[in-house]
Short mmCIF file of C-alpha atoms and ligand atoms in Angstrom, two decimals:
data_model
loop_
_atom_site.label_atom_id
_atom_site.label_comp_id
_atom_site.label_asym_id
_atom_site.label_seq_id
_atom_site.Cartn_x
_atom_site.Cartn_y
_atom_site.Cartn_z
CA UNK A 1 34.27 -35.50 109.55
CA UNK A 2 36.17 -37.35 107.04
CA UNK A 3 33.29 -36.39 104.52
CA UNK A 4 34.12 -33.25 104.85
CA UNK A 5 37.79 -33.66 104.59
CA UNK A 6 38.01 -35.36 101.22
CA UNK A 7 35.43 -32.73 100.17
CA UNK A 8 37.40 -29.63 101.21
CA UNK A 9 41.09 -30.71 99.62
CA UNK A 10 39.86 -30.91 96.42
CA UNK A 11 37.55 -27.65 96.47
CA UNK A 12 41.09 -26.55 97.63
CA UNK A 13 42.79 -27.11 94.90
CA UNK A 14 40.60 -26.14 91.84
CA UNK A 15 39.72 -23.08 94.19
CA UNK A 16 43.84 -22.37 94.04
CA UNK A 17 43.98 -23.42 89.89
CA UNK A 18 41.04 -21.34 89.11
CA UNK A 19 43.18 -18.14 90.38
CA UNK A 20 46.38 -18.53 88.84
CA UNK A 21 44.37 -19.56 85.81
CA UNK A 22 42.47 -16.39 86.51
CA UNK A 23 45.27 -14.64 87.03
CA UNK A 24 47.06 -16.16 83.87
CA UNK A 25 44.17 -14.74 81.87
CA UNK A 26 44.60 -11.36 83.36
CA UNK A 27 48.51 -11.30 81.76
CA UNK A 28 47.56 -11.97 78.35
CA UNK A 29 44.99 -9.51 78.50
CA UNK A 30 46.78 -6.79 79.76
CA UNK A 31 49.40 -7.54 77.22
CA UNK A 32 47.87 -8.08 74.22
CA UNK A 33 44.63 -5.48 75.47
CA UNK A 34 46.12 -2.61 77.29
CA UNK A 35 42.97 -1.12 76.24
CA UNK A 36 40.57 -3.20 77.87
CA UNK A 37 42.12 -2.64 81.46
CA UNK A 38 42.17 0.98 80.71
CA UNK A 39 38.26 1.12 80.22
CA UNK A 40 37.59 -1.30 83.31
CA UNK A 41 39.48 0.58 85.85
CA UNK A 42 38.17 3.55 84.63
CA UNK A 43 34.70 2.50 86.26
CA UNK A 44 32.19 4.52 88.02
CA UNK A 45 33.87 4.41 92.06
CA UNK A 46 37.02 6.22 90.60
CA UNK A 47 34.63 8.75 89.04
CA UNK A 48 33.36 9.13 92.24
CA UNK A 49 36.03 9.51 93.86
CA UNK A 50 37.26 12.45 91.01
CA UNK A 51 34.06 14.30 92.02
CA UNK A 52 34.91 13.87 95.74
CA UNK A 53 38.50 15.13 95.25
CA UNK A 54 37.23 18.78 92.78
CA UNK A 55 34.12 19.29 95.40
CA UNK A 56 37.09 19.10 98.18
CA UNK A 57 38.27 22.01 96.76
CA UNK A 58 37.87 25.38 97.67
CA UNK A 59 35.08 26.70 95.17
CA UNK A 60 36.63 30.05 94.94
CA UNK A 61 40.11 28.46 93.45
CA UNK A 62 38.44 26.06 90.94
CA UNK A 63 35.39 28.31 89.94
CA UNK A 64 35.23 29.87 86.33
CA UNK A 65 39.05 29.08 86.48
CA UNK A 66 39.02 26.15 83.85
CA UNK A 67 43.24 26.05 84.43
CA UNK A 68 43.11 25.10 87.87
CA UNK A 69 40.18 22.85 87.59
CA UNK A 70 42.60 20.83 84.76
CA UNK A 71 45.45 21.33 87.54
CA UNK A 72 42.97 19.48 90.08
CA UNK A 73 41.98 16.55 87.89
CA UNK A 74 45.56 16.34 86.78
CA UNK A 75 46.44 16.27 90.41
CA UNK A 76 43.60 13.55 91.44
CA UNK A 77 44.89 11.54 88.63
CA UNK A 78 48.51 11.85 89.28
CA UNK A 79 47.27 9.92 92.64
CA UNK A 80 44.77 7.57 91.67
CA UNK A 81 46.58 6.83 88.27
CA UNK A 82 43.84 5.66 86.30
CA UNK A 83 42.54 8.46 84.80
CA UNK A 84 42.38 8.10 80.58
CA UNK A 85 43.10 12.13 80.33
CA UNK A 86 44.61 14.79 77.41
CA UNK A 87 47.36 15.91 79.95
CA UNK A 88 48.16 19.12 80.49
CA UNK A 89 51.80 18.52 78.78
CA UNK A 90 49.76 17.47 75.45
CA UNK A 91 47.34 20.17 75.83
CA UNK A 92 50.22 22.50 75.46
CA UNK A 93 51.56 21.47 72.61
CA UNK A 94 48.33 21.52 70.88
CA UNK A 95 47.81 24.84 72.61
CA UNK A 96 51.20 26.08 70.91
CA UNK A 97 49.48 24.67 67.39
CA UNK A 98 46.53 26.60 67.54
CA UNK A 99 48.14 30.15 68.68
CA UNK A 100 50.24 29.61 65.52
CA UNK A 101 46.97 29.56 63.25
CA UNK A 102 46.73 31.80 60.66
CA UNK A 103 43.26 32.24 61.07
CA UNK A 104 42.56 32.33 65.08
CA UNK A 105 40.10 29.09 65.75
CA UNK A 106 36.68 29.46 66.63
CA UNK A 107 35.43 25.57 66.04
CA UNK A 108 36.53 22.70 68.08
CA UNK A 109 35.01 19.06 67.52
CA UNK A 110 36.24 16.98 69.96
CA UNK A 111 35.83 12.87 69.57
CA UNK A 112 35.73 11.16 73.20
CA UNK A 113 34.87 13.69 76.30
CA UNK A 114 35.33 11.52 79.07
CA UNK A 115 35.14 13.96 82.59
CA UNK A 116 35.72 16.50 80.11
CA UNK A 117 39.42 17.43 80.96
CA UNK A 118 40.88 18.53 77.46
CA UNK A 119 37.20 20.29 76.32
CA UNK A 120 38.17 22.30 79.65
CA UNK A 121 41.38 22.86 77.55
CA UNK A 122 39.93 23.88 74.02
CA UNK A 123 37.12 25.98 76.26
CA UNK A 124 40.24 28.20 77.88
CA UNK A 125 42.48 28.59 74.48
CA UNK A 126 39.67 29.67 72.54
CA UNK A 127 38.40 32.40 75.52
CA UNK A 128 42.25 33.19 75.30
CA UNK A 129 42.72 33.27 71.72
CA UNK A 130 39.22 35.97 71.67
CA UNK A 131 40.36 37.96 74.31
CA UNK A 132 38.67 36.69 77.46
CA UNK A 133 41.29 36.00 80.20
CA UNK A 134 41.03 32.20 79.69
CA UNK A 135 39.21 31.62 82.77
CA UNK A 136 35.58 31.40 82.09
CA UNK A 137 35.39 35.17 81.89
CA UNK A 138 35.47 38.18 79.47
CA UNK A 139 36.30 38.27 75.52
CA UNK A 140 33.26 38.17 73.24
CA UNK A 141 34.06 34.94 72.71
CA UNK A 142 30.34 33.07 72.32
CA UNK A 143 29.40 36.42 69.93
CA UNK A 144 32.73 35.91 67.80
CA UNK A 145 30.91 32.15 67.37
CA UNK A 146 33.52 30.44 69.17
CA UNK A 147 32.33 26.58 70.21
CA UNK A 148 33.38 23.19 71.25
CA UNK A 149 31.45 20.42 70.10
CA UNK A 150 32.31 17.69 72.39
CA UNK A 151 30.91 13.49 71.84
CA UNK A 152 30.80 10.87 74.43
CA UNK A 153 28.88 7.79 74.30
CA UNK A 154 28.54 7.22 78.28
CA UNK A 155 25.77 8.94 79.45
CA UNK A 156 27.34 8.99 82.70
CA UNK A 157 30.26 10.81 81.55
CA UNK A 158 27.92 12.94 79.68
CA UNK A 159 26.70 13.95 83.23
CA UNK A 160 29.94 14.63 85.14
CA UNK A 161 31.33 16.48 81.76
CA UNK A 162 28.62 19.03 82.21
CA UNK A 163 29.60 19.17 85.55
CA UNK A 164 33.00 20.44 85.39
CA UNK A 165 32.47 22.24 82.42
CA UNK A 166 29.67 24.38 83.90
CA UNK A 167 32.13 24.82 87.12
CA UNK A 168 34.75 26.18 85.21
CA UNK A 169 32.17 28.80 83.14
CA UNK A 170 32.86 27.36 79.86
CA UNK A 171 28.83 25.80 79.25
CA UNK A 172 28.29 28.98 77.13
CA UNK A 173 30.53 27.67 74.36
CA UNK A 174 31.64 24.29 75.01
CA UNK A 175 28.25 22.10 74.59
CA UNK A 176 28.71 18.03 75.66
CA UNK A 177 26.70 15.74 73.14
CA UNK A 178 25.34 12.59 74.23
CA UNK A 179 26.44 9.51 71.37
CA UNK A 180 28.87 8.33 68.92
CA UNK A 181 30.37 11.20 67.20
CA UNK A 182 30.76 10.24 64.29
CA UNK A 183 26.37 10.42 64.13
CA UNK A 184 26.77 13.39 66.27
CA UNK A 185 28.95 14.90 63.78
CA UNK A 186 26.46 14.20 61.34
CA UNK A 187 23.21 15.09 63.35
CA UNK A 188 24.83 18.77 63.96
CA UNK A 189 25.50 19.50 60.04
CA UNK A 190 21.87 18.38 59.23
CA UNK A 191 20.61 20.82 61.82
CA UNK A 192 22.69 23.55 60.27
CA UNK A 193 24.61 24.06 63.65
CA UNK A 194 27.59 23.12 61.73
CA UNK A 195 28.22 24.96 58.18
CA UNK A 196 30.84 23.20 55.63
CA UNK A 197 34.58 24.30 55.97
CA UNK A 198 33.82 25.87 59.15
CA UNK A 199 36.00 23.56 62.06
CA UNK A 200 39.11 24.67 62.90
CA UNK A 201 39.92 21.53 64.96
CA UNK A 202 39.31 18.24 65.22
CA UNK A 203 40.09 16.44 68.27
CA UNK A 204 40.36 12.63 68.24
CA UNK A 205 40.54 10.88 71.49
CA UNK A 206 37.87 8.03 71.36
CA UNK A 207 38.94 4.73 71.07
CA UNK A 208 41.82 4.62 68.21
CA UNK A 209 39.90 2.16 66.45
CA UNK A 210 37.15 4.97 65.11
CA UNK A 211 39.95 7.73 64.42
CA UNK A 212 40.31 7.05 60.86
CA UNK A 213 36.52 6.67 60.15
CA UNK A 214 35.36 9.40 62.83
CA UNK A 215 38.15 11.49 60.26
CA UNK A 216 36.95 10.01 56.52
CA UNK A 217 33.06 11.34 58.07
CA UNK A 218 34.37 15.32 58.56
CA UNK A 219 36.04 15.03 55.07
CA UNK A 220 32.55 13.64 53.79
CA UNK A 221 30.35 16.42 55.23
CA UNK A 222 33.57 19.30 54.09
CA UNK A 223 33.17 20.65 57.54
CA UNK A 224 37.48 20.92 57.27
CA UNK A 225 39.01 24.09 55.59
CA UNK A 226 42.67 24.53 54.20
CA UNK A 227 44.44 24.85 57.36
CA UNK A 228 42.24 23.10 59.79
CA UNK A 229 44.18 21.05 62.50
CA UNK A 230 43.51 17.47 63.03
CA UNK A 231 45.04 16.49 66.22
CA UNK A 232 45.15 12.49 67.62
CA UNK A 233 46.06 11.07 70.94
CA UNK A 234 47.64 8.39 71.86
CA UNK A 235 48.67 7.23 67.93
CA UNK A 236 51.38 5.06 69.34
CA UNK A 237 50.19 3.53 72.74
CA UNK A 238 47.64 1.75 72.13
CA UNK A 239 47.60 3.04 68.76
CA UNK A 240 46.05 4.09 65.55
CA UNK A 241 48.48 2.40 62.45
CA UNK A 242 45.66 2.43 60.07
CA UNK A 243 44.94 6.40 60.93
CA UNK A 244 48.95 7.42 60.83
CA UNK A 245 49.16 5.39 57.70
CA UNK A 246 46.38 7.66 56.07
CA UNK A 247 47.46 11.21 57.67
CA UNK A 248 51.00 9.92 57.15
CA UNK A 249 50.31 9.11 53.49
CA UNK A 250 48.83 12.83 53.11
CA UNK A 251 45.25 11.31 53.06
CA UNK A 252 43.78 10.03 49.90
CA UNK A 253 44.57 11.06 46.25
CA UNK A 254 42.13 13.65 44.81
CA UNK A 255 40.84 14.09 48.18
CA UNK A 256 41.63 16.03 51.43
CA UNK A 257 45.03 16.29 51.77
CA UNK A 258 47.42 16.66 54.44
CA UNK A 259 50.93 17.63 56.42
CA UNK A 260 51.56 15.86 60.07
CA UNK A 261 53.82 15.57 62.32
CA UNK A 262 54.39 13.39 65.82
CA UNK A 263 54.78 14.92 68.76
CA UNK A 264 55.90 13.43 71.84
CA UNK A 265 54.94 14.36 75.53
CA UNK A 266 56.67 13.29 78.59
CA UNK A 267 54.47 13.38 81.75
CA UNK A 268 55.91 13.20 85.49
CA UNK A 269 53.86 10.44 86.41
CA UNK A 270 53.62 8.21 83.16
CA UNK A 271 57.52 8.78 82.36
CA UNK A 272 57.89 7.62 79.26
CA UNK A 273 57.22 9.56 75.93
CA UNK A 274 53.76 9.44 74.55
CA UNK A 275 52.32 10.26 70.93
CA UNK A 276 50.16 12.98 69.89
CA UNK A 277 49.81 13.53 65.71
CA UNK A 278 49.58 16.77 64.77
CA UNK A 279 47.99 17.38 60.81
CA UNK A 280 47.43 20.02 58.86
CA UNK A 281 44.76 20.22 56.19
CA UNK A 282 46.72 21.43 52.81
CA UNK A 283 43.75 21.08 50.32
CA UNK A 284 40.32 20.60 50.21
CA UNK A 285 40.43 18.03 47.16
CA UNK A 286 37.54 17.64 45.03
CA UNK A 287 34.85 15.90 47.28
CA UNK A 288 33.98 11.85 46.20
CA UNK A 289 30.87 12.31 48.30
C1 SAM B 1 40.48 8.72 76.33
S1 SAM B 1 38.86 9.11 76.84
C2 SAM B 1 38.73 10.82 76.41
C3 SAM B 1 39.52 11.72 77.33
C4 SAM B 1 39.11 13.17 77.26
N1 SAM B 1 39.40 13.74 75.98
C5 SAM B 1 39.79 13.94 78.38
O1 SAM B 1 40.84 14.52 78.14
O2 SAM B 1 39.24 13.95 79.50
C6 SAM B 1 37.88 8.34 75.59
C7 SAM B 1 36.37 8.55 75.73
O3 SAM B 1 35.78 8.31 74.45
C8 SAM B 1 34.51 7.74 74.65
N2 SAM B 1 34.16 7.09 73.37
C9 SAM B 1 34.64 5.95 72.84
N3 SAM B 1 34.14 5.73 71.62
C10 SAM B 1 33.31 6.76 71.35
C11 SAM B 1 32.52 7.14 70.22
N4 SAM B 1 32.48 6.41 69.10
N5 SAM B 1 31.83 8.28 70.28
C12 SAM B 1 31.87 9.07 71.39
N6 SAM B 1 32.60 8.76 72.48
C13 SAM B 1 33.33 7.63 72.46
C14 SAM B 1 34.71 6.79 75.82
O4 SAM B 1 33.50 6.51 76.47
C15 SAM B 1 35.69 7.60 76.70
O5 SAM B 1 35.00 8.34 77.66
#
């Protein structure tokens, strides 16, 4: 008996300094790595849990009607509040951008697809935009060559992308690509899916770190043309410097150039203002590549 006494006490105690040395790690992580916690809790049970919360739905509200699917997902997240999204507040403003094109958009690339929320979104403008109804039905849209590229690493993902987009009647013009995108990017200009100067809009919302790159490889394979819209989540939390310091600067001397502007979003459940940059391509520049 006292064995196990002068055992236990001490177990005791590293068992209570491990924790709030665990927990001590945890801190400086979440406040020097917001990132990191993002990407944990956005693991596979709250995925689940997303796919629970659309099947629960009545299929004849959320079927080929890609608006209230995004109203469902915005919903689930809104509850389960880890969700890394485009919200429907952002997609709007983006929405506003491309309605005031001069020539209507017909080629989305989007960087990062995640359970394909804001694909759902560039799916729906550009059915609007070519006269379907923006739900998955009508318009000429796929004919007119109309198509979102979409690039997510996580095969997973991948999966439950498809998913939704199928559900909401999009899969005949949005298309989900398994892998980095900046090598997708590049794998569908070599198969001649993608012809030079032909994207309207490129979509960054991978991890901020590959925005400037993932941006430098479309201005290497002159898919852009003057007036193409780069649009970038989330440039101030966590943030993208490098990237606004190159749109900011008007890109590089002698080569694409461009106009941008911030625009900030305030969602109900996040509160506080959040960044999406908003650039304009205003020439072409004479390729380095
Ligand atoms: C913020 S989420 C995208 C959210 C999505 N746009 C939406 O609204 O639902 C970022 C996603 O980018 C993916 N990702 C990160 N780096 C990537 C890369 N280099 N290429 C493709 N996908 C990447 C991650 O796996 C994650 O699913």
């Amino acid at each position: 008996m006292p064995i196990s006494t002068a055992r236990t006490k001490p177990n005791k105690m590293l068992f209570f300094q491990a924790l709030i040395a665990g927990a001590f790690a945890i801190g400086i992580i979440a406040v020097f790595f917001p990132n990191i916690l993002t990407t944990i809790s956005s693991s596979t049970p709250n995925l689940a849990r997303l796919r629970s919360h659309i099947s629960a739905q009545p299929p004849a509200a959320i079927k080929n009607n890609p608006w209230a699917l995004m109203a469902q997902i915005e919903e689930y997240a809104d509850k389960a509040g880890h969700l890394m999204i485009f919200r429907r507040a952002k997609l709007d403003i983006a929405h506003g951008a491309l309605r005031s094109m001069s020539q209507p958009p017909r080629v989305v690339l989007e960087f990062g697809t995640y359970v394909g929320m804001s694909a759902l979104g560039w799916g729906a403008i550009l059915k609007e935009i070519h006269g379907g109804d923006g739900m998955g039905v009508g318009g000429a849209v796929k004919e007119e060559g109309c198509r979102v590229y979409t690039f997510e690493k996580d095969a997973e993902l991948v999966r439950m992308a498809r998913e939704v987009i199928e559900l909401a009647g999009l899969s005949d013009i949005v298309t989900v690509i398994e892998g980095t995108a900046g090598e997708g990017v590049r794998g569908l200009v070599a198969e001649g899916e993608i012809q030079p100067g032909s994207v309207d809009m490129v979509f960054l919302d991978h991890w901020e770190k590959y925005y400037l790159p993932d941006l430098r490889v479309c201005e290497e394979l002159g898919v852009l043309r003057m007036g193409s819209l780069v649009v970038a989540d989330n440039t101030d939390k966590p943030g993208a410097p490098r990237y606004l310091e190159y749109v900011r600067a008007g890109g590089e001397d002698g080569g694409v150039r461009y106009e941008t502007k911030t625009y900030q979003s305030v969602t109900k459940r996040l509160g506080a203002p959040s960044a999406v940059e908003i650039s304009t391509v205003v020439d072409l520049g004479v390729s380095r590549f």
